[in-house]
PDB file of C-alpha atoms and ligand atoms in Angstrom:
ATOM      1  CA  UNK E   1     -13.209   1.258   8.277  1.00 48.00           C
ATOM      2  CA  UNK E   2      -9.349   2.182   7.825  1.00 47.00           C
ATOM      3  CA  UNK E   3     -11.055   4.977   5.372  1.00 52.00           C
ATOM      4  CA  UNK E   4     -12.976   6.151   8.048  1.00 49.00           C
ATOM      5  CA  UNK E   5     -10.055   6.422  10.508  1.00 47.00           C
ATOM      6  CA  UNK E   6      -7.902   8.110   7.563  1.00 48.00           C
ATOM      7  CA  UNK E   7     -10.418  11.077   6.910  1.00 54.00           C
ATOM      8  CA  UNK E   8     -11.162  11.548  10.205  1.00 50.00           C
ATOM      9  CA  UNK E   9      -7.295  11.850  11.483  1.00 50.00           C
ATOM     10  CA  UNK E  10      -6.995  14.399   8.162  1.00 52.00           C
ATOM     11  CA  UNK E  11      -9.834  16.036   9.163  1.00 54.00           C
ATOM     12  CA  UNK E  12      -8.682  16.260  13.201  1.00 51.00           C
ATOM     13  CA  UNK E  13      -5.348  17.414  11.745  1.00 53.00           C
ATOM     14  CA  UNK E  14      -6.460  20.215   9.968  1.00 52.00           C
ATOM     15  CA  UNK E  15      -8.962  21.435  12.443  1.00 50.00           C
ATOM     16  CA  UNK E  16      -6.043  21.364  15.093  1.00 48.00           C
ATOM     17  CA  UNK E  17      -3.795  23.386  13.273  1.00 49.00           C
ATOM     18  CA  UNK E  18      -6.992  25.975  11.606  1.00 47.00           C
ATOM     19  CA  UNK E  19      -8.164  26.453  15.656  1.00 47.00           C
ATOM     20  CA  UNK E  20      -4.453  27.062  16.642  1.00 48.00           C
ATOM     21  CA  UNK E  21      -3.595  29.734  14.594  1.00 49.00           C
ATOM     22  CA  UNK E  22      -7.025  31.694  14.368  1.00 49.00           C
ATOM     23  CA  UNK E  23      -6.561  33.929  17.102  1.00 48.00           C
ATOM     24  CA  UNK E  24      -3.263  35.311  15.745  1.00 51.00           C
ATOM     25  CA  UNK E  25      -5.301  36.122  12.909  1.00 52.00           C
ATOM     26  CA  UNK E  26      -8.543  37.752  13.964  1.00 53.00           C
ATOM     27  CA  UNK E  27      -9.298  40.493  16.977  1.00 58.00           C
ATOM     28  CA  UNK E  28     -12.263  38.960  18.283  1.00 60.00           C
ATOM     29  CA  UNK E  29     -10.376  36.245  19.126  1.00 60.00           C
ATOM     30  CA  UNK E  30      -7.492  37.631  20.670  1.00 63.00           C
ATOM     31  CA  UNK E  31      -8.980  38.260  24.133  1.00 66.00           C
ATOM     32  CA  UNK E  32      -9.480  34.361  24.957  1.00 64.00           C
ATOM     33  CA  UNK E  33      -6.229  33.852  24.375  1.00 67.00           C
ATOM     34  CA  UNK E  34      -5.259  30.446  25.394  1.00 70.00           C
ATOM     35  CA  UNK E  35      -1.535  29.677  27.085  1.00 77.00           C
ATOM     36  CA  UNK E  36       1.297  29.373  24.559  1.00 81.00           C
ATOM     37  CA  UNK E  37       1.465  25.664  25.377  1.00 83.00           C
ATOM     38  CA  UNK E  38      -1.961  24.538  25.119  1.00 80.00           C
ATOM     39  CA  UNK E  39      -1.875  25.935  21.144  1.00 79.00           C
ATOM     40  CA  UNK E  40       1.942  24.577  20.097  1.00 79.00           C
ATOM     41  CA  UNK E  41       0.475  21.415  21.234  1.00 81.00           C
ATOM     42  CA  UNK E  42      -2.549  21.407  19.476  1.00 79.00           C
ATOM     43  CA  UNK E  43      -0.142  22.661  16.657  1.00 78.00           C
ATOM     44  CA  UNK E  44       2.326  19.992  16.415  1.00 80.00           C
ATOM     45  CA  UNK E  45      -0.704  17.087  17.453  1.00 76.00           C
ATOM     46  CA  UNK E  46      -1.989  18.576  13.984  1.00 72.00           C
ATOM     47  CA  UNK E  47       0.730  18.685  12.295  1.00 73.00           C
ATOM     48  CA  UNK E  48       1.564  15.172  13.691  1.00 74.00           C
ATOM     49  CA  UNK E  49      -1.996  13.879  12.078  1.00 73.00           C
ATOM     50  CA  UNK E  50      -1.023  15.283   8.610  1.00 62.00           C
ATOM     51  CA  UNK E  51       2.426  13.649   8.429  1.00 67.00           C
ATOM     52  CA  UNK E  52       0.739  10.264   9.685  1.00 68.00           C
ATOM     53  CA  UNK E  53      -1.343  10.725   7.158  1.00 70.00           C
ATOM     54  CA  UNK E  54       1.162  11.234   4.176  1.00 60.00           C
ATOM     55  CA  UNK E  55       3.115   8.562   5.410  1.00 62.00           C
ATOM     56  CA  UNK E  56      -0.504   5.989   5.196  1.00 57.00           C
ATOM     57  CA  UNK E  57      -0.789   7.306   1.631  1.00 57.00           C
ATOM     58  CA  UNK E  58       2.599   7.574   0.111  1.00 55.00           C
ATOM     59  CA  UNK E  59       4.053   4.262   2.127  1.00 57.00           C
ATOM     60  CA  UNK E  60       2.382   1.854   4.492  1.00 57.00           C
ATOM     61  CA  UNK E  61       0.348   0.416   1.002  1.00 57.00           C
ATOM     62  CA  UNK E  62       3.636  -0.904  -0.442  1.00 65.00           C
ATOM     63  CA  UNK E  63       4.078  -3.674   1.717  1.00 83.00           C
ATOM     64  CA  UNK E  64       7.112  -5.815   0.830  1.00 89.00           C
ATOM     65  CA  UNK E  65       7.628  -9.066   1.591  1.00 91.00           C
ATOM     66  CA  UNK E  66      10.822 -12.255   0.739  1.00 92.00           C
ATOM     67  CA  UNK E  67       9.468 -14.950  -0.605  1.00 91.00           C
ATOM     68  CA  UNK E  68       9.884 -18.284   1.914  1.00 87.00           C
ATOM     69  CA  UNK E  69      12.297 -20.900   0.091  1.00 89.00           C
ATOM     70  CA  UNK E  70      11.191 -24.294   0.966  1.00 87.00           C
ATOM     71  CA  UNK E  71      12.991 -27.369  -0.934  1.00 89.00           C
ATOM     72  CA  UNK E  72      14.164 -24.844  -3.628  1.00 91.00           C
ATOM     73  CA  UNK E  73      10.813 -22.911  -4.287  1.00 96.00           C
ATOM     74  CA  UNK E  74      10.634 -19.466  -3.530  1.00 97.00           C
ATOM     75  CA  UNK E  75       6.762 -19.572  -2.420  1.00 96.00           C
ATOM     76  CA  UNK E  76       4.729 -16.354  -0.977  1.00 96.00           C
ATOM     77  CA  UNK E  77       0.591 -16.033  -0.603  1.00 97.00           C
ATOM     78  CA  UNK E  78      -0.908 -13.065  -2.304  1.00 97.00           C
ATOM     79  CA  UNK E  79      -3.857 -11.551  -1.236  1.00 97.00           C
ATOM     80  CA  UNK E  80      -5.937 -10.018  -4.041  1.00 97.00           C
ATOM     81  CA  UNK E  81      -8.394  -7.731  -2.261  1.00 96.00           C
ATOM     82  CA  UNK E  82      -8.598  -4.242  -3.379  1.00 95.00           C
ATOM     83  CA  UNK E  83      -5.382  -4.711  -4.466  1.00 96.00           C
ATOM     84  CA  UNK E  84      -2.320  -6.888  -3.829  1.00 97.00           C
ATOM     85  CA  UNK E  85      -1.035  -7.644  -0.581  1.00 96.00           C
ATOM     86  CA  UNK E  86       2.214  -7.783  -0.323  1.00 96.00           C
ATOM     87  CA  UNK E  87       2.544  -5.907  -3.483  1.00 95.00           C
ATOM     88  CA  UNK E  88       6.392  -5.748  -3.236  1.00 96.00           C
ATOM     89  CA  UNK E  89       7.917  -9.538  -3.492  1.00 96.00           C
ATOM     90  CA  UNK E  90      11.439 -10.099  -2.880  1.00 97.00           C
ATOM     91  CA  UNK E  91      12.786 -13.020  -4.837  1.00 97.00           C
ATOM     92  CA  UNK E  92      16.289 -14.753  -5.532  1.00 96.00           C
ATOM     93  CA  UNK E  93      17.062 -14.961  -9.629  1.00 96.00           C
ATOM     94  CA  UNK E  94      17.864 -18.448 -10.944  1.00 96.00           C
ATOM     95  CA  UNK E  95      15.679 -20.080  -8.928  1.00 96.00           C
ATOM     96  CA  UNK E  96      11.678 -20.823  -9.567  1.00 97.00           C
ATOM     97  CA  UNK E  97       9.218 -18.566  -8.318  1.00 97.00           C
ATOM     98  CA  UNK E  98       5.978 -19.754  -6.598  1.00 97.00           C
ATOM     99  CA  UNK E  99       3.503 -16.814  -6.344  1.00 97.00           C
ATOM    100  CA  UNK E 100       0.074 -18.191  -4.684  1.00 97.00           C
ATOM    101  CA  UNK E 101      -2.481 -15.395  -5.568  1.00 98.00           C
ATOM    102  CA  UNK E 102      -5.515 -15.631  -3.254  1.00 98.00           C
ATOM    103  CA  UNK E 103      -8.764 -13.567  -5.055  1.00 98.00           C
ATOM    104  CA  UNK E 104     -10.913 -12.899  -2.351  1.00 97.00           C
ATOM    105  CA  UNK E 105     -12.343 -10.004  -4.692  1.00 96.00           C
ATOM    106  CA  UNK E 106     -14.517 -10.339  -6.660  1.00 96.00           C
ATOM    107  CA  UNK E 107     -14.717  -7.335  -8.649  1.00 95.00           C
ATOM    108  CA  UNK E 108     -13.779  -8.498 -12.644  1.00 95.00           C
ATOM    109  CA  UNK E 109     -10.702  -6.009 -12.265  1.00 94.00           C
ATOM    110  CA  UNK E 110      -9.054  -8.253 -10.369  1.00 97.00           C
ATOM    111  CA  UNK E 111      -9.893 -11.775 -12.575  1.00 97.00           C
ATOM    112  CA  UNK E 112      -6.886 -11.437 -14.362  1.00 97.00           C
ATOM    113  CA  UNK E 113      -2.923 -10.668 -13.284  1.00 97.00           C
ATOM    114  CA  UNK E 114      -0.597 -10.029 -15.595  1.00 97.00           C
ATOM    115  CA  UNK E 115       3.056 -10.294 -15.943  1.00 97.00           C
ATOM    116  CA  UNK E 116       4.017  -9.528 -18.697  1.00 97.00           C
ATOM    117  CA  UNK E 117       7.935  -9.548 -18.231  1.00 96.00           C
ATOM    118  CA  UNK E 118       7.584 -13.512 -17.786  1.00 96.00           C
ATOM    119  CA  UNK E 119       4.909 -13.527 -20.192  1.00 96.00           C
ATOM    120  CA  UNK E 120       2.405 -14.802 -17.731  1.00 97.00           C
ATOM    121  CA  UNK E 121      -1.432 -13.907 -18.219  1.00 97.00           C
ATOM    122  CA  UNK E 122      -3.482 -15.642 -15.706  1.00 97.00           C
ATOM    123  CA  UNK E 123      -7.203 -15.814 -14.589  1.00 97.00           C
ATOM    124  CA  UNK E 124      -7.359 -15.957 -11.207  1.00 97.00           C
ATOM    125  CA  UNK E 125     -10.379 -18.220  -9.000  1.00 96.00           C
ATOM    126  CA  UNK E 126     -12.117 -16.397  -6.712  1.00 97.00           C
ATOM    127  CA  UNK E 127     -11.840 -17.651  -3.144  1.00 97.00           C
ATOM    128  CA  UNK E 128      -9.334 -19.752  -4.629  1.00 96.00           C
ATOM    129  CA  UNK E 129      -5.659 -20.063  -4.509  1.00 97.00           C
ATOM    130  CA  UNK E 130      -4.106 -19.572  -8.086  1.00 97.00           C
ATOM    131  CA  UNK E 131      -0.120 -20.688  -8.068  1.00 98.00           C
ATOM    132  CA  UNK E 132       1.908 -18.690 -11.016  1.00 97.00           C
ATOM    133  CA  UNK E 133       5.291 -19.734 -11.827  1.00 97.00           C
ATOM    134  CA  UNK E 134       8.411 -18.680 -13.477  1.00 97.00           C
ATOM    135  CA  UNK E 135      11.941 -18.574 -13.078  1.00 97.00           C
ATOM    136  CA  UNK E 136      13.295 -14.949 -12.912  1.00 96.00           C
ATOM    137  CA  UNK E 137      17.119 -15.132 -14.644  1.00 96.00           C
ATOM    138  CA  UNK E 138      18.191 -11.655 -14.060  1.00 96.00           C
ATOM    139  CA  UNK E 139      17.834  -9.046 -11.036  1.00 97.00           C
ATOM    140  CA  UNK E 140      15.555  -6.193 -11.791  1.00 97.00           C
ATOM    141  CA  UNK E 141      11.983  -5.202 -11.312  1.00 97.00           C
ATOM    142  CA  UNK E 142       9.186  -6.841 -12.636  1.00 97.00           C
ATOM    143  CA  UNK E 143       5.634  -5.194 -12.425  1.00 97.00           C
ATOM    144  CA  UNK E 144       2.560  -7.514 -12.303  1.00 97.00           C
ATOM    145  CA  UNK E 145      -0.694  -6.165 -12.920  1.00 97.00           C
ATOM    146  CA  UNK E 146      -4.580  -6.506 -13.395  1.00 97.00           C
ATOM    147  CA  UNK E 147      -6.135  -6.694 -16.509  1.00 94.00           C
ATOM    148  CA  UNK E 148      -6.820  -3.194 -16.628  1.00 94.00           C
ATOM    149  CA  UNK E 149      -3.535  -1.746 -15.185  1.00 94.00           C
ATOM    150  CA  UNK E 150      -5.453  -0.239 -12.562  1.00 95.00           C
ATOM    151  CA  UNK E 151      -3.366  -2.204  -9.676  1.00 96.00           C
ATOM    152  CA  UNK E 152       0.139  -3.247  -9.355  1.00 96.00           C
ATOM    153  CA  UNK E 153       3.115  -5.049  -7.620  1.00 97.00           C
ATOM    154  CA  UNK E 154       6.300  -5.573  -8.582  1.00 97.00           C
ATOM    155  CA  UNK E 155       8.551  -8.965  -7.887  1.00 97.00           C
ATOM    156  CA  UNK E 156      11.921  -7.163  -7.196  1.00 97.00           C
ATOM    157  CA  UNK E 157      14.451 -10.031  -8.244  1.00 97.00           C
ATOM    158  CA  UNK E 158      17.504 -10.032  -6.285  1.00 95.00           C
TER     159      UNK E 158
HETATM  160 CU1   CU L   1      -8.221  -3.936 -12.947  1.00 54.98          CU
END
């Protein structure tokens, strides 16, 4: 559905800005020449639909998120579905680390998470909450990924 939406704006965005500048470009054209307005605006709404859409691509998938501390646990859900969601955790260091991964994919890329900094290799339950926990002692990044390195996250340790 969002994929849908995404080609469609890119597709929208590029049309706007093709039809916009064509009759600068060929004769035939020039005689329906439409008012100066009418084409900046179909311009910039364009151009506006190609920056959404490098913004969708290069940030709105890293979603970050602080882990809730209740009774000294730093504890945060993770959605596993296409993915990790949040796949940017924000974590205190000296202080254990509750990460609840929720598989609700079941594709066998996604069975296993890995993190390797805390030396953590876990099979994860589908339609099942799986809790991983460590302790991280220094600030830093720490990547966790699938089995195959094909998705990641990182636990940025503050
Ligand atoms: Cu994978």
């Amino acid at each position: 559905m969002v994929g849908t939406v995404i080609s469609l704006g890119f597709l929208l965005g590029f049309t706007g800005v093709a039809s916009a500048q064509m009759p600068e470009q060929t004769n035939e054209f020039r005689r329906i020449e439409q008012p100066i307005g009418l084409k900046t605006a179909v311009t910039l709404g364009g151009l506006g639909l190609i920056g959404a859409e490098l913004w969708w691509f290069l940030f709105s998938k890293t979603r970050s998120q602080k882990a809730e501390n209740t009774h000294g646990v730093q504890e945060l859900t993770i959605n596993v579905d296409g993915g990790y969601a949040p796949d940017r955790i924000i974590v205190k260091s000296g202080q254990l680390v509750r990460l609840n991964f929720l598989r609700k994919d079941p594709s066998s890329c996604l069975e296993k998470v890995l993190i390797p900094d805390f030396h953590i290799a876990q099979d994860l339950a589908l339609n099942n909450i799986t809790p991983i926990e460590f302790i991280p002692e220094k600030p830093g990044q720490y990547q966790f990924t699938c089995g195959m390195n094909m998705f990641r996250g990182v636990v940025e340790v503050q």
